[in-house]
mmCIF file of C-alpha atoms and ligand atoms in Angstrom:
data_model
loop_
_atom_site.group_PDB
_atom_site.id
_atom_site.type_symbol
_atom_site.label_atom_id
_atom_site.label_comp_id
_atom_site.label_asym_id
_atom_site.label_seq_id
_atom_site.Cartn_x
_atom_site.Cartn_y
_atom_site.Cartn_z
ATOM 1 C CA MET A 1 -95.026 -187.146 -62.818
ATOM 2 C CA ARG A 2 -94.483 -190.831 -62.385
ATOM 3 C CA LEU A 3 -97.611 -193.058 -62.220
ATOM 4 C CA ASP A 4 -97.019 -194.327 -58.756
ATOM 5 C CA LYS A 5 -96.468 -190.807 -57.298
ATOM 6 C CA TYR A 6 -99.405 -189.523 -59.039
ATOM 7 C CA LEU A 7 -101.692 -192.258 -57.558
ATOM 8 C CA ALA A 8 -100.227 -191.967 -54.192
ATOM 9 C CA HIS A 9 -100.954 -188.061 -54.353
ATOM 10 C CA ALA A 10 -104.548 -188.364 -55.756
ATOM 11 C CA THR A 11 -105.823 -191.392 -53.679
ATOM 12 C CA GLY A 12 -103.989 -191.112 -50.345
ATOM 13 C CA LEU A 13 -102.730 -194.819 -50.863
ATOM 14 C CA SER A 14 -99.335 -195.766 -49.663
ATOM 15 C CA ARG A 15 -96.545 -196.517 -51.993
ATOM 16 C CA LYS A 16 -96.704 -199.981 -50.991
ATOM 17 C CA GLU A 17 -100.682 -200.106 -51.680
ATOM 18 C CA VAL A 18 -100.176 -198.528 -55.027
ATOM 19 C CA LYS A 19 -97.457 -201.263 -56.020
ATOM 20 C CA ARG A 20 -100.152 -203.910 -55.111
ATOM 21 C CA VAL A 21 -102.962 -202.028 -57.077
ATOM 22 C CA LEU A 22 -100.524 -201.861 -60.206
ATOM 23 C CA HIS A 23 -99.799 -205.438 -59.722
ATOM 24 C CA ARG A 24 -103.370 -206.307 -59.812
ATOM 25 C CA LYS A 25 -103.948 -204.664 -63.150
ATOM 26 C CA ALA A 26 -106.340 -202.434 -61.432
ATOM 27 C CA ILE A 27 -105.205 -199.146 -63.303
ATOM 28 C CA LYS A 28 -105.985 -197.935 -66.700
ATOM 29 C CA VAL A 29 -104.147 -194.985 -68.415
ATOM 30 C CA ASN A 30 -105.936 -193.783 -71.605
ATOM 31 C CA GLY A 31 -107.885 -197.072 -71.742
ATOM 32 C CA THR A 32 -104.726 -199.467 -71.600
ATOM 33 C CA ILE A 33 -103.978 -201.480 -68.388
ATOM 34 C CA VAL A 34 -100.643 -200.290 -67.096
ATOM 35 C CA ARG A 35 -98.478 -201.980 -64.503
ATOM 36 C CA ASP A 36 -95.390 -199.861 -64.878
ATOM 37 C CA ALA A 37 -95.045 -197.694 -61.988
ATOM 38 C CA SER A 38 -92.593 -195.369 -63.741
ATOM 39 C CA LEU A 39 -94.853 -194.209 -66.562
ATOM 40 C CA LYS A 40 -94.674 -190.754 -66.939
ATOM 41 C CA ILE A 41 -98.277 -189.011 -66.682
ATOM 42 C CA VAL A 42 -99.014 -185.769 -68.123
ATOM 43 C CA ALA A 43 -102.014 -183.477 -67.582
ATOM 44 C CA ALA A 44 -103.792 -184.789 -70.602
ATOM 45 C CA ASP A 45 -103.796 -188.534 -69.668
ATOM 46 C CA GLU A 46 -106.882 -190.182 -68.146
ATOM 47 C CA VAL A 47 -106.062 -192.475 -65.299
ATOM 48 C CA ILE A 48 -109.058 -194.882 -64.032
ATOM 49 C CA PHE A 49 -108.757 -196.946 -60.997
ATOM 50 C CA GLN A 50 -111.968 -198.799 -59.658
ATOM 51 C CA GLU A 51 -114.034 -197.446 -62.548
ATOM 52 C CA GLN A 52 -113.311 -193.783 -61.593
ATOM 53 C CA VAL A 53 -111.199 -191.167 -63.224
ATOM 54 C CA ILE A 54 -108.469 -190.147 -60.797
ATOM 55 C CA SER A 55 -108.065 -186.563 -60.780
ATOM 56 C CA ALA A 56 -104.549 -184.821 -61.074
ATOM 57 C CA PRO A 57 -103.355 -184.435 -57.660
ATOM 58 C CA GLN A 58 -103.896 -180.945 -56.233
ATOM 59 C CA HIS A 59 -100.856 -179.250 -54.307
ATOM 60 C CA ARG A 60 -101.234 -178.315 -50.686
ATOM 61 C CA TYR A 61 -100.388 -175.206 -49.180
ATOM 62 C CA LEU A 62 -100.632 -174.677 -45.433
ATOM 63 C CA MET A 63 -99.656 -172.435 -42.668
ATOM 64 C CA LEU A 64 -98.812 -174.349 -39.192
ATOM 65 C CA ASN A 65 -98.446 -172.916 -35.877
ATOM 66 C CA LYS A 66 -95.280 -174.968 -34.818
ATOM 67 C CA PRO A 67 -95.079 -175.878 -31.018
ATOM 68 C CA GLN A 68 -91.902 -176.220 -29.269
ATOM 69 C CA GLY A 69 -89.950 -179.509 -29.120
ATOM 70 C CA TYR A 70 -90.602 -180.222 -32.725
ATOM 71 C CA VAL A 71 -87.916 -180.359 -35.718
ATOM 72 C CA CYS A 72 -88.616 -179.119 -39.045
ATOM 73 C CA SER A 73 -86.629 -182.034 -40.798
ATOM 74 C CA ASN A 74 -88.591 -185.125 -42.084
ATOM 75 C CA ASP A 75 -86.497 -187.564 -39.898
ATOM 76 C CA ASP A 76 -84.864 -187.008 -36.306
ATOM 77 C CA PRO A 77 -83.777 -189.603 -33.883
ATOM 78 C CA THR A 78 -84.621 -187.542 -30.788
ATOM 79 C CA HIS A 79 -87.455 -185.130 -31.533
ATOM 80 C CA PRO A 80 -91.003 -185.381 -33.291
ATOM 81 C CA THR A 81 -91.151 -183.996 -36.452
ATOM 82 C CA ILE A 82 -93.406 -181.572 -38.018
ATOM 83 C CA ALA A 83 -94.673 -184.071 -40.341
ATOM 84 C CA GLY A 84 -96.218 -185.976 -37.605
ATOM 85 C CA LEU A 85 -98.524 -183.211 -36.898
ATOM 86 C CA LEU A 86 -100.028 -183.400 -40.504
ATOM 87 C CA ASP A 87 -102.745 -185.652 -41.572
ATOM 88 C CA THR A 88 -101.553 -188.947 -43.197
ATOM 89 C CA GLU A 89 -102.722 -187.939 -46.574
ATOM 90 C CA ILE A 90 -100.161 -185.025 -46.482
ATOM 91 C CA ARG A 91 -97.452 -186.855 -44.799
ATOM 92 C CA ALA A 92 -97.267 -189.453 -47.470
ATOM 93 C CA SER A 93 -96.640 -186.750 -50.019
ATOM 94 C CA GLU A 94 -93.457 -184.647 -50.248
ATOM 95 C CA LEU A 95 -93.036 -181.864 -47.785
ATOM 96 C CA ASN A 96 -91.338 -178.662 -48.159
ATOM 97 C CA ILE A 97 -91.131 -176.245 -45.373
ATOM 98 C CA ALA A 98 -90.385 -172.653 -46.017
ATOM 99 C CA GLY A 99 -87.932 -170.865 -43.523
ATOM 100 C CA ARG A 100 -87.231 -173.621 -40.871
ATOM 101 C CA LEU A 101 -87.529 -172.844 -37.333
ATOM 102 C CA ASP A 102 -85.197 -174.233 -34.367
ATOM 103 C CA VAL A 103 -86.601 -176.841 -32.140
ATOM 104 C CA ASP A 104 -87.377 -174.293 -29.296
ATOM 105 C CA THR A 105 -88.930 -171.752 -31.783
ATOM 106 C CA THR A 106 -92.636 -171.509 -31.984
ATOM 107 C CA GLY A 107 -94.904 -170.034 -34.833
ATOM 108 C CA LEU A 108 -95.561 -169.620 -38.509
ATOM 109 C CA LEU A 109 -94.338 -172.240 -40.688
ATOM 110 C CA LEU A 110 -95.536 -172.405 -44.395
ATOM 111 C CA ILE A 111 -95.575 -176.043 -45.591
ATOM 112 C CA THR A 112 -96.373 -177.194 -49.227
ATOM 113 C CA THR A 113 -96.149 -180.089 -51.671
ATOM 114 C CA ASP A 114 -95.185 -177.709 -54.552
ATOM 115 C CA GLY A 115 -91.430 -177.609 -54.573
ATOM 116 C CA GLN A 116 -91.583 -174.931 -57.378
ATOM 117 C CA TRP A 117 -93.773 -172.465 -55.301
ATOM 118 C CA LEU A 118 -91.442 -173.042 -52.168
ATOM 119 C CA HIS A 119 -88.360 -172.365 -54.407
ATOM 120 C CA LYS A 120 -90.039 -169.011 -55.446
ATOM 121 C CA ILE A 121 -91.218 -167.643 -52.253
ATOM 122 C CA THR A 122 -87.745 -168.729 -50.705
ATOM 123 C CA SER A 123 -85.369 -167.491 -53.424
ATOM 124 C CA PRO A 124 -82.980 -164.307 -52.238
ATOM 125 C CA ASN A 125 -84.844 -162.233 -54.917
ATOM 126 C CA HIS A 126 -88.048 -162.563 -53.375
ATOM 127 C CA LYS A 127 -86.612 -161.210 -49.956
ATOM 128 C CA GLN A 128 -89.714 -161.902 -48.061
ATOM 129 C CA PRO A 129 -89.460 -160.380 -44.644
ATOM 130 C CA LYS A 130 -89.921 -162.590 -41.614
ATOM 131 C CA ARG A 131 -91.227 -161.115 -38.318
ATOM 132 C CA TYR A 132 -90.150 -162.616 -34.818
ATOM 133 C CA LEU A 133 -91.445 -161.730 -31.473
ATOM 134 C CA VAL A 134 -88.469 -161.965 -29.224
ATOM 135 C CA GLU A 135 -88.190 -162.341 -25.269
ATOM 136 C CA THR A 136 -84.753 -161.619 -23.864
ATOM 137 C CA ALA A 137 -82.949 -162.384 -20.692
ATOM 138 C CA ASP A 138 -81.716 -158.681 -20.124
ATOM 139 C CA PRO A 139 -83.419 -155.591 -21.017
ATOM 140 C CA ILE A 140 -83.012 -154.718 -24.893
ATOM 141 C CA ASP A 141 -80.528 -151.924 -25.368
ATOM 142 C CA PRO A 142 -82.290 -149.216 -27.879
ATOM 143 C CA ALA A 143 -78.818 -148.942 -29.451
ATOM 144 C CA ALA A 144 -79.528 -152.201 -30.931
ATOM 145 C CA ILE A 145 -82.155 -150.486 -33.294
ATOM 146 C CA LYS A 146 -79.570 -148.571 -35.281
ATOM 147 C CA LEU A 147 -76.966 -151.331 -35.086
ATOM 148 C CA PHE A 148 -79.436 -154.069 -36.644
ATOM 149 C CA ALA A 149 -80.529 -151.370 -39.215
ATOM 150 C CA LYS A 150 -77.078 -150.930 -40.278
ATOM 151 C CA GLY A 151 -76.152 -154.855 -40.028
ATOM 152 C CA ILE A 152 -73.903 -156.351 -37.610
ATOM 153 C CA GLU A 153 -71.250 -158.961 -37.647
ATOM 154 C CA LEU A 154 -72.156 -162.493 -36.467
ATOM 155 C CA LYS A 155 -69.461 -165.013 -35.388
ATOM 156 C CA GLY A 156 -68.176 -167.011 -37.905
ATOM 157 C CA GLU A 157 -69.990 -164.943 -41.038
ATOM 158 C CA LYS A 158 -67.981 -163.304 -43.629
ATOM 159 C CA HIS A 159 -70.743 -160.599 -44.410
ATOM 160 C CA PHE A 160 -72.530 -158.515 -42.036
ATOM 161 C CA THR A 161 -76.311 -159.128 -41.725
ATOM 162 C CA LYS A 162 -78.852 -157.295 -44.018
ATOM 163 C CA PRO A 163 -80.460 -154.466 -42.601
ATOM 164 C CA ALA A 164 -83.326 -155.525 -40.070
ATOM 165 C CA VAL A 165 -85.940 -153.830 -38.058
ATOM 166 C CA LEU A 166 -86.191 -153.837 -34.467
ATOM 167 C CA GLU A 167 -89.122 -152.704 -32.514
ATOM 168 C CA ILE A 168 -88.996 -152.564 -28.741
ATOM 169 C CA ILE A 169 -92.237 -153.301 -27.381
ATOM 170 C CA GLU A 170 -91.373 -153.671 -23.617
ATOM 171 C CA THR A 171 -87.892 -153.744 -22.004
ATOM 172 C CA HIS A 172 -87.444 -157.558 -22.631
ATOM 173 C CA ILE A 173 -89.684 -157.901 -25.850
ATOM 174 C CA ALA A 174 -89.309 -156.793 -29.188
ATOM 175 C CA TYR A 175 -90.389 -157.632 -32.877
ATOM 176 C CA LEU A 176 -87.342 -158.224 -35.171
ATOM 177 C CA THR A 177 -87.950 -158.491 -38.717
ATOM 178 C CA LEU A 178 -85.234 -159.966 -41.180
ATOM 179 C CA THR A 179 -84.965 -160.393 -44.933
ATOM 180 C CA GLU A 180 -82.365 -163.281 -44.777
ATOM 181 C CA GLY A 181 -82.239 -166.418 -42.815
ATOM 182 C CA LYS A 182 -78.740 -167.156 -41.344
ATOM 183 C CA TYR A 183 -78.397 -170.241 -39.236
ATOM 184 C CA HIS A 184 -79.795 -169.295 -35.851
ATOM 185 C CA GLN A 185 -79.798 -165.731 -37.117
ATOM 186 C CA VAL A 186 -82.076 -163.924 -34.427
ATOM 187 C CA LYS A 187 -80.297 -165.763 -31.586
ATOM 188 C CA ARG A 188 -76.876 -164.792 -32.856
ATOM 189 C CA MET A 189 -77.799 -161.022 -33.511
ATOM 190 C CA PHE A 190 -78.929 -160.913 -29.754
ATOM 191 C CA ALA A 191 -75.873 -162.686 -28.835
ATOM 192 C CA ALA A 192 -73.782 -160.296 -30.796
ATOM 193 C CA ILE A 193 -75.038 -157.194 -28.528
ATOM 194 C CA GLY A 194 -74.481 -159.283 -25.470
ATOM 195 C CA ASN A 195 -78.191 -160.359 -24.726
ATOM 196 C CA LYS A 196 -79.764 -163.976 -24.776
ATOM 197 C CA VAL A 197 -83.164 -165.011 -26.566
ATOM 198 C CA LEU A 198 -85.321 -166.724 -23.822
ATOM 199 C CA GLU A 199 -88.493 -167.187 -26.210
ATOM 200 C CA LEU A 200 -88.773 -166.838 -30.063
ATOM 201 C CA HIS A 201 -92.018 -166.973 -31.932
ATOM 202 C CA ARG A 202 -92.397 -166.111 -35.586
ATOM 203 C CA ASP A 203 -95.754 -164.544 -36.618
ATOM 204 C CA ARG A 204 -95.419 -163.247 -40.270
ATOM 205 C CA ILE A 205 -93.705 -164.344 -43.515
ATOM 206 C CA GLY A 206 -94.044 -161.548 -46.139
ATOM 207 C CA SER A 207 -97.888 -160.642 -46.223
ATOM 208 C CA ILE A 208 -98.826 -163.918 -44.336
ATOM 209 C CA VAL A 209 -99.891 -163.392 -40.868
ATOM 210 C CA LEU A 210 -100.265 -166.310 -38.281
ATOM 211 C CA ASP A 211 -103.838 -167.327 -37.919
ATOM 212 C CA GLU A 212 -104.541 -166.398 -34.258
ATOM 213 C CA SER A 213 -107.234 -168.972 -34.253
ATOM 214 C CA LEU A 214 -104.806 -171.770 -34.749
ATOM 215 C CA ALA A 215 -103.365 -173.540 -31.311
ATOM 216 C CA LEU A 216 -99.836 -174.726 -31.347
ATOM 217 C CA GLY A 217 -99.673 -177.669 -33.500
ATOM 218 C CA GLU A 218 -102.693 -176.814 -35.504
ATOM 219 C CA TYR A 219 -102.728 -175.945 -39.383
ATOM 220 C CA ARG A 220 -104.983 -174.873 -42.002
ATOM 221 C CA ALA A 221 -104.766 -174.404 -46.011
ATOM 222 C CA LEU A 222 -103.716 -170.916 -47.039
ATOM 223 C CA THR A 223 -106.474 -169.056 -48.568
ATOM 224 C CA GLU A 224 -106.620 -168.076 -52.339
ATOM 225 C CA ASP A 225 -106.150 -164.624 -51.166
ATOM 226 C CA GLU A 226 -103.045 -165.295 -49.073
ATOM 227 C CA LEU A 227 -101.608 -167.315 -51.869
ATOM 228 C CA ALA A 228 -102.057 -164.624 -54.506
ATOM 229 C CA LYS A 229 -100.291 -162.073 -52.252
ATOM 230 C CA LEU A 230 -97.256 -164.005 -51.535
HETATM 231 N N1 URA B 301 -83.474 -167.134 -35.827
HETATM 232 C C1 URA B 301 -83.239 -168.131 -34.945
HETATM 233 O O1 URA B 301 -82.260 -167.819 -34.022
HETATM 234 N N2 URA B 301 -84.099 -169.187 -34.835
HETATM 235 C C2 URA B 301 -85.258 -169.512 -35.605
HETATM 236 O O2 URA B 301 -85.782 -170.493 -35.175
HETATM 237 C C3 URA B 301 -85.333 -168.498 -36.529
HETATM 238 C C4 URA B 301 -84.694 -167.414 -36.558
#
């Protein structure tokens, strides 16, 4: 990792502040003053700032309960972003979001600074099932259970959807579990059977269940146990 990135991750300083610190000759790497921000730092290097060894930055792995009205991109001209809900130390680092949700969808997002981990858990080989609680405008036709299990055709898609599990809880409320993530997939699946999704909430990705104690907009670190199970 580049020295400037390493320092920003490990100290919480902004990139601008890191530049200043390097310019002031305040950083030593393996005993030598370094001003080159692009210097590659490896695990064995000793980086010192203000007489203290700066430890290698730890990756962050979080679950967040997404509120409505927030977008999962890093920059949006009209809506607040998920990054704005996180503390500044996390905002400064690079955010990766597993399985983005629409602006009006609520619920479980997995967020990490570890791009490789994200790639692993979102790769098609991993097929982490994602569970959604759906509220619809019209009563849910029980025939949809078989249709979704077989796979249905969505407007504009070449391939049928992968088998999905629909559990009807009440006339207008169901859980739908998917193993893929086509654009607006849940809404389009219900549109394909002539119904409309009014509310959509994700409560599960693979073995990770949204912590009920998290209010909308709150987040917490994933536990060792949760990380090991994914
Ligand atoms: N399917 C949708 O239609 N929207 C989401 O946000 C997630 C899945």
